[in-house]
Amino acid sequence: MKLFSMLLVAVFAMSLANSAWAAEKKKEGEAKKEEKKVSVEDQFKKLDKNGDGKVDIDEFMGRATAEETKKRREKQFAEMDKDSDKAVTLEEMKAWQKAREAKVEKAPKKEPKKAKQ
């Protein structure tokens, strides 16, 4: 009986330790995600290679080589270029980013899958 009790205590202690470890990893992941956020202004400056205050399609495409990446970037560029002048301004990029964030916030949150019993 003592052995069984000790085993139960050990399993319980390992469970608590695992929970604490998982919580710490989650915090680290969230902190890294916050660190990676770059302002729209910084993104725009990086894309605007010639410094004319506008990002054209060539600047936006950058060094994209994969066909899927090219198509995704072309679609994003078209979404941002509201006035269809073949260039994206900082204001257009900010508006697109704001709309994208609002869309993400409105999206229903996925519930974690329940374990089979």
mmCIF file of N, CA and C in Angstrom:
data_model
loop_
_atom_site.group_PDB
_atom_site.id
_atom_site.type_symbol
_atom_site.label_atom_id
_atom_site.label_comp_id
_atom_site.label_asym_id
_atom_site.label_seq_id
_atom_site.Cartn_x
_atom_site.Cartn_y
_atom_site.Cartn_z
ATOM 1 N N MET A 1 0.815 -1.188 0.000
ATOM 2 C CA MET A 1 0.000 0.000 0.000
ATOM 3 C C MET A 1 0.869 1.267 0.000
ATOM 4 N N LYS A 2 1.983 1.226 0.766
ATOM 5 C CA LYS A 2 2.885 2.370 0.797
ATOM 6 C C LYS A 2 3.459 2.626 -0.591
ATOM 7 N N LEU A 3 3.817 1.558 -1.260
ATOM 8 C CA LEU A 3 4.382 1.680 -2.598
ATOM 9 C C LEU A 3 3.376 2.316 -3.556
ATOM 10 N N PHE A 4 2.131 1.912 -3.474
ATOM 11 C CA PHE A 4 1.075 2.469 -4.310
ATOM 12 C C PHE A 4 0.894 3.950 -4.012
ATOM 13 N N SER A 5 0.897 4.330 -2.739
ATOM 14 C CA SER A 5 0.751 5.739 -2.347
ATOM 15 C C SER A 5 1.917 6.563 -2.876
ATOM 16 N N MET A 6 3.117 6.014 -2.756
ATOM 17 C CA MET A 6 4.289 6.735 -3.248
ATOM 18 C C MET A 6 4.213 6.904 -4.768
ATOM 19 N N LEU A 7 3.752 5.886 -5.436
ATOM 20 C CA LEU A 7 3.600 5.951 -6.883
ATOM 21 C C LEU A 7 2.582 7.024 -7.269
ATOM 22 N N LEU A 8 1.472 7.075 -6.577
ATOM 23 C CA LEU A 8 0.450 8.101 -6.833
ATOM 24 C C LEU A 8 1.016 9.506 -6.618
ATOM 25 N N VAL A 9 1.767 9.693 -5.544
ATOM 26 C CA VAL A 9 2.358 10.994 -5.256
ATOM 27 C C VAL A 9 3.344 11.376 -6.369
ATOM 28 N N ALA A 10 4.135 10.420 -6.820
ATOM 29 C CA ALA A 10 5.101 10.687 -7.879
ATOM 30 C C ALA A 10 4.400 11.075 -9.176
ATOM 31 N N VAL A 11 3.348 10.364 -9.531
ATOM 32 C CA VAL A 11 2.595 10.676 -10.750
ATOM 33 C C VAL A 11 1.975 12.065 -10.639
ATOM 34 N N PHE A 12 1.422 12.385 -9.474
ATOM 35 C CA PHE A 12 0.808 13.693 -9.260
ATOM 36 C C PHE A 12 1.858 14.800 -9.384
ATOM 37 N N ALA A 13 3.034 14.583 -8.791
ATOM 38 C CA ALA A 13 4.107 15.579 -8.849
ATOM 39 C C ALA A 13 4.571 15.785 -10.288
ATOM 40 N N MET A 14 4.701 14.703 -11.044
ATOM 41 C CA MET A 14 5.108 14.827 -12.443
ATOM 42 C C MET A 14 4.056 15.567 -13.252
ATOM 43 N N SER A 15 2.800 15.335 -12.941
ATOM 44 C CA SER A 15 1.714 16.017 -13.634
ATOM 45 C C SER A 15 1.777 17.521 -13.381
ATOM 46 N N LEU A 16 1.987 17.905 -12.142
ATOM 47 C CA LEU A 16 2.095 19.328 -11.798
ATOM 48 C C LEU A 16 3.304 19.966 -12.492
ATOM 49 N N ALA A 17 4.401 19.255 -12.486
ATOM 50 C CA ALA A 17 5.606 19.789 -13.126
ATOM 51 C C ALA A 17 5.386 19.979 -14.624
ATOM 52 N N ASN A 18 4.714 19.022 -15.239
ATOM 53 C CA ASN A 18 4.437 19.108 -16.677
ATOM 54 C C ASN A 18 3.513 20.288 -16.973
ATOM 55 N N SER A 19 2.516 20.507 -16.127
ATOM 56 C CA SER A 19 1.592 21.633 -16.317
ATOM 57 C C SER A 19 2.339 22.960 -16.220
ATOM 58 N N ALA A 20 3.212 23.064 -15.228
ATOM 59 C CA ALA A 20 3.984 24.294 -15.060
ATOM 60 C C ALA A 20 4.901 24.519 -16.254
ATOM 61 N N TRP A 21 5.525 23.450 -16.745
ATOM 62 C CA TRP A 21 6.405 23.556 -17.896
ATOM 63 C C TRP A 21 5.627 24.019 -19.129
ATOM 64 N N ALA A 22 4.438 23.440 -19.344
ATOM 65 C CA ALA A 22 3.612 23.809 -20.497
ATOM 66 C C ALA A 22 3.181 25.269 -20.415
ATOM 67 N N ALA A 23 2.813 25.725 -19.223
ATOM 68 C CA ALA A 23 2.402 27.124 -19.053
ATOM 69 C C ALA A 23 3.561 28.063 -19.355
ATOM 70 N N GLU A 24 4.765 27.698 -18.919
ATOM 71 C CA GLU A 24 5.948 28.513 -19.169
ATOM 72 C C GLU A 24 6.255 28.579 -20.664
ATOM 73 N N LYS A 25 6.147 27.457 -21.354
ATOM 74 C CA LYS A 25 6.385 27.424 -22.800
ATOM 75 C C LYS A 25 5.375 28.308 -23.524
ATOM 76 N N LYS A 26 4.127 28.276 -23.081
ATOM 77 C CA LYS A 26 3.092 29.099 -23.709
ATOM 78 C C LYS A 26 3.430 30.575 -23.542
ATOM 79 N N LYS A 27 3.868 30.972 -22.345
ATOM 80 C CA LYS A 27 4.247 32.359 -22.096
ATOM 81 C C LYS A 27 5.410 32.770 -22.999
ATOM 82 N N GLU A 28 6.393 31.880 -23.137
ATOM 83 C CA GLU A 28 7.543 32.179 -23.992
ATOM 84 C C GLU A 28 7.114 32.370 -25.443
ATOM 85 N N GLY A 29 6.199 31.517 -25.900
ATOM 86 C CA GLY A 29 5.700 31.619 -27.272
ATOM 87 C C GLY A 29 4.970 32.925 -27.513
ATOM 88 N N GLU A 30 4.160 33.342 -26.542
ATOM 89 C CA GLU A 30 3.423 34.601 -26.683
ATOM 90 C C GLU A 30 4.383 35.781 -26.673
ATOM 91 N N ALA A 31 5.414 35.717 -25.832
ATOM 92 C CA ALA A 31 6.397 36.803 -25.773
ATOM 93 C C ALA A 31 7.149 36.908 -27.092
ATOM 94 N N LYS A 32 7.519 35.780 -27.676
ATOM 95 C CA LYS A 32 8.224 35.800 -28.960
ATOM 96 C C LYS A 32 7.338 36.371 -30.052
ATOM 97 N N LYS A 33 6.049 36.036 -30.005
ATOM 98 C CA LYS A 33 5.121 36.538 -31.011
ATOM 99 C C LYS A 33 5.042 38.065 -30.930
ATOM 100 N N GLU A 34 5.012 38.603 -29.700
ATOM 101 C CA GLU A 34 4.964 40.049 -29.521
ATOM 102 C C GLU A 34 6.246 40.705 -30.041
ATOM 103 N N GLU A 35 7.399 40.051 -29.803
ATOM 104 C CA GLU A 35 8.666 40.600 -30.262
ATOM 105 C C GLU A 35 8.723 40.675 -31.780
ATOM 106 N N LYS A 36 8.110 39.730 -32.462
ATOM 107 C CA LYS A 36 8.185 39.654 -33.912
ATOM 108 C C LYS A 36 7.323 40.700 -34.605
ATOM 109 N N LYS A 37 6.376 41.283 -33.914
ATOM 110 C CA LYS A 37 5.503 42.263 -34.544
ATOM 111 C C LYS A 37 6.319 43.474 -34.989
ATOM 112 N N VAL A 38 6.166 43.805 -36.256
ATOM 113 C CA VAL A 38 6.865 44.950 -36.833
ATOM 114 C C VAL A 38 5.792 45.948 -37.255
ATOM 115 N N SER A 39 6.045 47.211 -37.025
ATOM 116 C CA SER A 39 5.045 48.221 -37.364
ATOM 117 C C SER A 39 4.838 48.289 -38.875
ATOM 118 N N VAL A 40 3.672 48.753 -39.264
ATOM 119 C CA VAL A 40 3.359 48.916 -40.677
ATOM 120 C C VAL A 40 4.328 49.910 -41.309
ATOM 121 N N GLU A 41 4.664 50.939 -40.555
ATOM 122 C CA GLU A 41 5.593 51.948 -41.074
ATOM 123 C C GLU A 41 6.957 51.324 -41.403
ATOM 124 N N ASP A 42 7.429 50.469 -40.486
ATOM 125 C CA ASP A 42 8.723 49.813 -40.725
ATOM 126 C C ASP A 42 8.652 48.867 -41.920
ATOM 127 N N GLN A 43 7.549 48.144 -42.033
ATOM 128 C CA GLN A 43 7.367 47.251 -43.180
ATOM 129 C C GLN A 43 7.380 48.058 -44.474
ATOM 130 N N PHE A 44 6.666 49.171 -44.458
ATOM 131 C CA PHE A 44 6.569 50.008 -45.651
ATOM 132 C C PHE A 44 7.946 50.539 -46.054
ATOM 133 N N LYS A 45 8.705 51.043 -45.071
ATOM 134 C CA LYS A 45 10.038 51.573 -45.356
ATOM 135 C C LYS A 45 10.937 50.502 -45.957
ATOM 136 N N LYS A 46 10.825 49.301 -45.446
ATOM 137 C CA LYS A 46 11.649 48.201 -45.953
ATOM 138 C C LYS A 46 11.278 47.859 -47.400
ATOM 139 N N LEU A 47 9.983 47.916 -47.714
ATOM 140 C CA LEU A 47 9.529 47.595 -49.065
ATOM 141 C C LEU A 47 9.826 48.702 -50.069
ATOM 142 N N ASP A 48 9.768 49.960 -49.626
ATOM 143 C CA ASP A 48 9.951 51.111 -50.518
ATOM 144 C C ASP A 48 11.439 51.309 -50.801
ATOM 145 N N LYS A 49 11.948 50.485 -51.689
ATOM 146 C CA LYS A 49 13.388 50.460 -51.983
ATOM 147 C C LYS A 49 13.920 51.781 -52.532
ATOM 148 N N ASN A 50 13.142 52.457 -53.389
ATOM 149 C CA ASN A 50 13.634 53.692 -53.995
ATOM 150 C C ASN A 50 13.264 54.940 -53.183
ATOM 151 N N GLY A 51 12.529 54.777 -52.091
ATOM 152 C CA GLY A 51 12.232 55.887 -51.196
ATOM 153 C C GLY A 51 11.300 56.937 -51.742
ATOM 154 N N ASP A 52 10.446 56.574 -52.713
ATOM 155 C CA ASP A 52 9.540 57.565 -53.304
ATOM 156 C C ASP A 52 8.214 57.689 -52.552
ATOM 157 N N GLY A 53 8.056 56.977 -51.449
ATOM 158 C CA GLY A 53 6.822 57.075 -50.664
ATOM 159 C C GLY A 53 5.713 56.174 -51.187
ATOM 160 N N LYS A 54 6.022 55.337 -52.153
ATOM 161 C CA LYS A 54 5.055 54.391 -52.710
ATOM 162 C C LYS A 54 5.761 53.059 -52.931
ATOM 163 N N VAL A 55 5.004 51.996 -52.839
ATOM 164 C CA VAL A 55 5.544 50.662 -53.117
ATOM 165 C C VAL A 55 4.876 50.163 -54.383
ATOM 166 N N ASP A 56 5.689 49.930 -55.421
ATOM 167 C CA ASP A 56 5.116 49.392 -56.661
ATOM 168 C C ASP A 56 5.144 47.864 -56.595
ATOM 169 N N ILE A 57 4.574 47.228 -57.584
ATOM 170 C CA ILE A 57 4.448 45.767 -57.570
ATOM 171 C C ILE A 57 5.818 45.084 -57.546
ATOM 172 N N ASP A 58 6.792 45.637 -58.255
ATOM 173 C CA ASP A 58 8.131 45.030 -58.267
ATOM 174 C C ASP A 58 8.775 45.090 -56.882
ATOM 175 N N GLU A 59 8.623 46.221 -56.206
ATOM 176 C CA GLU A 59 9.158 46.348 -54.853
ATOM 177 C C GLU A 59 8.441 45.378 -53.908
ATOM 178 N N PHE A 60 7.141 45.262 -54.073
ATOM 179 C CA PHE A 60 6.353 44.397 -53.201
ATOM 180 C C PHE A 60 6.673 42.927 -53.422
ATOM 181 N N MET A 61 6.906 42.555 -54.662
ATOM 182 C CA MET A 61 7.211 41.151 -54.967
ATOM 183 C C MET A 61 8.571 40.754 -54.414
ATOM 184 N N GLY A 62 9.495 41.687 -54.360
ATOM 185 C CA GLY A 62 10.812 41.390 -53.809
ATOM 186 C C GLY A 62 11.484 40.267 -54.558
ATOM 187 N N ARG A 63 11.994 39.319 -53.793
ATOM 188 C CA ARG A 63 12.704 38.202 -54.400
ATOM 189 C C ARG A 63 11.843 36.943 -54.424
ATOM 190 N N ALA A 64 10.544 37.085 -54.468
ATOM 191 C CA ALA A 64 9.652 35.924 -54.495
ATOM 192 C C ALA A 64 9.921 35.097 -55.737
ATOM 193 N N THR A 65 10.089 33.816 -55.541
ATOM 194 C CA THR A 65 10.355 32.937 -56.671
ATOM 195 C C THR A 65 9.293 31.850 -56.817
ATOM 196 N N ALA A 66 8.780 31.366 -55.728
ATOM 197 C CA ALA A 66 7.774 30.311 -55.800
ATOM 198 C C ALA A 66 6.475 30.865 -56.375
ATOM 199 N N GLU A 67 5.865 30.111 -57.255
ATOM 200 C CA GLU A 67 4.646 30.559 -57.928
ATOM 201 C C GLU A 67 3.532 30.871 -56.923
ATOM 202 N N GLU A 68 3.403 30.032 -55.903
ATOM 203 C CA GLU A 68 2.365 30.246 -54.884
ATOM 204 C C GLU A 68 2.592 31.559 -54.140
ATOM 205 N N THR A 69 3.844 31.852 -53.825
ATOM 206 C CA THR A 69 4.179 33.094 -53.132
ATOM 207 C C THR A 69 3.888 34.288 -54.023
ATOM 208 N N LYS A 70 4.221 34.196 -55.294
ATOM 209 C CA LYS A 70 3.948 35.290 -56.230
ATOM 210 C C LYS A 70 2.459 35.577 -56.312
ATOM 211 N N LYS A 71 1.657 34.536 -56.417
ATOM 212 C CA LYS A 71 0.207 34.721 -56.514
ATOM 213 C C LYS A 71 -0.355 35.348 -55.248
ATOM 214 N N ARG A 72 0.139 34.895 -54.090
ATOM 215 C CA ARG A 72 -0.346 35.440 -52.816
ATOM 216 C C ARG A 72 0.016 36.914 -52.696
ATOM 217 N N ARG A 73 1.237 37.255 -53.082
ATOM 218 C CA ARG A 73 1.670 38.657 -53.005
ATOM 219 C C ARG A 73 0.924 39.536 -53.999
ATOM 220 N N GLU A 74 0.672 39.025 -55.200
ATOM 221 C CA GLU A 74 -0.099 39.791 -56.182
ATOM 222 C C GLU A 74 -1.509 40.075 -55.649
ATOM 223 N N LYS A 75 -2.105 39.076 -55.003
ATOM 224 C CA LYS A 75 -3.443 39.249 -54.433
ATOM 225 C C LYS A 75 -3.417 40.298 -53.320
ATOM 226 N N GLN A 76 -2.428 40.215 -52.437
ATOM 227 C CA GLN A 76 -2.308 41.196 -51.349
ATOM 228 C C GLN A 76 -2.104 42.599 -51.909
ATOM 229 N N PHE A 77 -1.256 42.711 -52.911
ATOM 230 C CA PHE A 77 -0.997 44.022 -53.505
ATOM 231 C C PHE A 77 -2.284 44.611 -54.069
ATOM 232 N N ALA A 78 -3.050 43.796 -54.784
ATOM 233 C CA ALA A 78 -4.313 44.264 -55.365
ATOM 234 C C ALA A 78 -5.302 44.688 -54.271
ATOM 235 N N GLU A 79 -5.321 43.960 -53.162
ATOM 236 C CA GLU A 79 -6.207 44.326 -52.051
ATOM 237 C C GLU A 79 -5.795 45.658 -51.433
ATOM 238 N N MET A 80 -4.508 45.905 -51.347
ATOM 239 C CA MET A 80 -4.018 47.148 -50.741
ATOM 240 C C MET A 80 -4.180 48.347 -51.669
ATOM 241 N N ASP A 81 -4.007 48.155 -52.970
ATOM 242 C CA ASP A 81 -4.030 49.243 -53.951
ATOM 243 C C ASP A 81 -5.472 49.640 -54.258
ATOM 244 N N LYS A 82 -6.089 50.330 -53.309
ATOM 245 C CA LYS A 82 -7.516 50.689 -53.420
ATOM 246 C C LYS A 82 -7.812 51.605 -54.602
ATOM 247 N N ASP A 83 -6.896 52.506 -54.941
ATOM 248 C CA ASP A 83 -7.166 53.431 -56.047
ATOM 249 C C ASP A 83 -6.645 52.908 -57.393
ATOM 250 N N SER A 84 -6.147 51.689 -57.407
ATOM 251 C CA SER A 84 -5.682 51.010 -58.629
ATOM 252 C C SER A 84 -4.679 51.822 -59.446
ATOM 253 N N ASP A 85 -3.798 52.520 -58.747
ATOM 254 C CA ASP A 85 -2.791 53.306 -59.461
ATOM 255 C C ASP A 85 -1.458 52.567 -59.592
ATOM 256 N N LYS A 86 -1.484 51.282 -59.333
ATOM 257 C CA LYS A 86 -0.313 50.407 -59.457
ATOM 258 C C LYS A 86 0.787 50.738 -58.444
ATOM 259 N N ALA A 87 0.380 51.393 -57.341
ATOM 260 C CA ALA A 87 1.308 51.706 -56.262
ATOM 261 C C ALA A 87 0.526 51.729 -54.950
ATOM 262 N N VAL A 88 1.190 51.330 -53.886
ATOM 263 C CA VAL A 88 0.561 51.312 -52.564
ATOM 264 C C VAL A 88 1.226 52.372 -51.703
ATOM 265 N N THR A 89 0.411 53.223 -51.101
ATOM 266 C CA THR A 89 0.921 54.239 -50.191
ATOM 267 C C THR A 89 0.896 53.682 -48.765
ATOM 268 N N LEU A 90 1.541 54.393 -47.868
ATOM 269 C CA LEU A 90 1.545 53.986 -46.465
ATOM 270 C C LEU A 90 0.114 53.957 -45.921
ATOM 271 N N GLU A 91 -0.695 54.926 -46.318
ATOM 272 C CA GLU A 91 -2.079 54.971 -45.838
ATOM 273 C C GLU A 91 -2.873 53.755 -46.320
ATOM 274 N N GLU A 92 -2.662 53.366 -47.577
ATOM 275 C CA GLU A 92 -3.345 52.184 -48.108
ATOM 276 C C GLU A 92 -2.908 50.922 -47.360
ATOM 277 N N MET A 93 -1.613 50.849 -47.069
ATOM 278 C CA MET A 93 -1.105 49.679 -46.364
ATOM 279 C C MET A 93 -1.661 49.619 -44.935
ATOM 280 N N LYS A 94 -1.737 50.776 -44.275
ATOM 281 C CA LYS A 94 -2.299 50.828 -42.918
ATOM 282 C C LYS A 94 -3.768 50.410 -42.924
ATOM 283 N N ALA A 95 -4.528 50.905 -43.893
ATOM 284 C CA ALA A 95 -5.950 50.559 -43.987
ATOM 285 C C ALA A 95 -6.123 49.064 -44.221
ATOM 286 N N TRP A 96 -5.300 48.496 -45.087
ATOM 287 C CA TRP A 96 -5.374 47.057 -45.366
ATOM 288 C C TRP A 96 -5.048 46.254 -44.119
ATOM 289 N N GLN A 97 -4.008 46.657 -43.395
ATOM 290 C CA GLN A 97 -3.603 45.955 -42.171
ATOM 291 C C GLN A 97 -4.699 46.036 -41.118
ATOM 292 N N LYS A 98 -5.306 47.202 -40.985
ATOM 293 C CA LYS A 98 -6.382 47.395 -39.998
ATOM 294 C C LYS A 98 -7.574 46.502 -40.341
ATOM 295 N N ALA A 99 -7.931 46.436 -41.611
ATOM 296 C CA ALA A 99 -9.043 45.591 -42.050
ATOM 297 C C ALA A 99 -8.725 44.119 -41.818
ATOM 298 N N ARG A 100 -7.481 43.747 -42.065
ATOM 299 C CA ARG A 100 -7.065 42.356 -41.861
ATOM 300 C C ARG A 100 -7.138 41.975 -40.387
ATOM 301 N N GLU A 101 -6.683 42.851 -39.511
ATOM 302 C CA GLU A 101 -6.733 42.584 -38.072
ATOM 303 C C GLU A 101 -8.172 42.491 -37.582
ATOM 304 N N ALA A 102 -9.044 43.355 -38.112
ATOM 305 C CA ALA A 102 -10.455 43.310 -37.725
ATOM 306 C C ALA A 102 -11.089 41.997 -38.168
ATOM 307 N N LYS A 103 -10.713 41.530 -39.337
ATOM 308 C CA LYS A 103 -11.237 40.270 -39.858
ATOM 309 C C LYS A 103 -10.799 39.100 -38.971
ATOM 310 N N VAL A 104 -9.555 39.127 -38.530
ATOM 311 C CA VAL A 104 -9.033 38.068 -37.661
ATOM 312 C C VAL A 104 -9.762 38.080 -36.320
ATOM 313 N N GLU A 105 -10.019 39.275 -35.788
ATOM 314 C CA GLU A 105 -10.709 39.378 -34.500
ATOM 315 C C GLU A 105 -12.141 38.864 -34.589
ATOM 316 N N LYS A 106 -12.795 39.060 -35.723
ATOM 317 C CA LYS A 106 -14.176 38.625 -35.903
ATOM 318 C C LYS A 106 -14.293 37.131 -36.156
ATOM 319 N N ALA A 107 -13.224 36.531 -36.642
ATOM 320 C CA ALA A 107 -13.255 35.101 -36.976
ATOM 321 C C ALA A 107 -13.528 34.289 -35.715
ATOM 322 N N PRO A 108 -14.373 33.260 -35.829
ATOM 323 C CA PRO A 108 -14.656 32.442 -34.657
ATOM 324 C C PRO A 108 -13.395 31.721 -34.202
ATOM 325 N N LYS A 109 -13.235 31.682 -32.901
ATOM 326 C CA LYS A 109 -12.071 31.008 -32.332
ATOM 327 C C LYS A 109 -12.269 29.510 -32.415
ATOM 328 N N LYS A 110 -11.213 28.812 -32.821
ATOM 329 C CA LYS A 110 -11.269 27.358 -32.913
ATOM 330 C C LYS A 110 -11.089 26.778 -31.518
ATOM 331 N N GLU A 111 -11.957 25.848 -31.191
ATOM 332 C CA GLU A 111 -11.825 25.181 -29.903
ATOM 333 C C GLU A 111 -10.846 24.030 -30.059
ATOM 334 N N PRO A 112 -10.054 23.797 -29.016
ATOM 335 C CA PRO A 112 -9.112 22.687 -29.103
ATOM 336 C C PRO A 112 -9.843 21.365 -29.225
ATOM 337 N N LYS A 113 -9.222 20.448 -29.953
ATOM 338 C CA LYS A 113 -9.833 19.137 -30.134
ATOM 339 C C LYS A 113 -9.845 18.396 -28.807
ATOM 340 N N LYS A 114 -10.960 17.733 -28.557
ATOM 341 C CA LYS A 114 -11.085 16.963 -27.318
ATOM 342 C C LYS A 114 -10.462 15.598 -27.513
ATOM 343 N N ALA A 115 -9.807 15.132 -26.483
ATOM 344 C CA ALA A 115 -9.168 13.825 -26.540
ATOM 345 C C ALA A 115 -10.219 12.733 -26.530
ATOM 346 N N LYS A 116 -9.937 11.695 -27.286
ATOM 347 C CA LYS A 116 -10.864 10.554 -27.308
ATOM 348 C C LYS A 116 -10.789 9.819 -25.990
ATOM 349 N N GLN A 117 -11.929 9.417 -25.531
ATOM 350 C CA GLN A 117 -11.973 8.700 -24.248
ATOM 351 C C GLN A 117 -12.245 7.246 -24.437
#
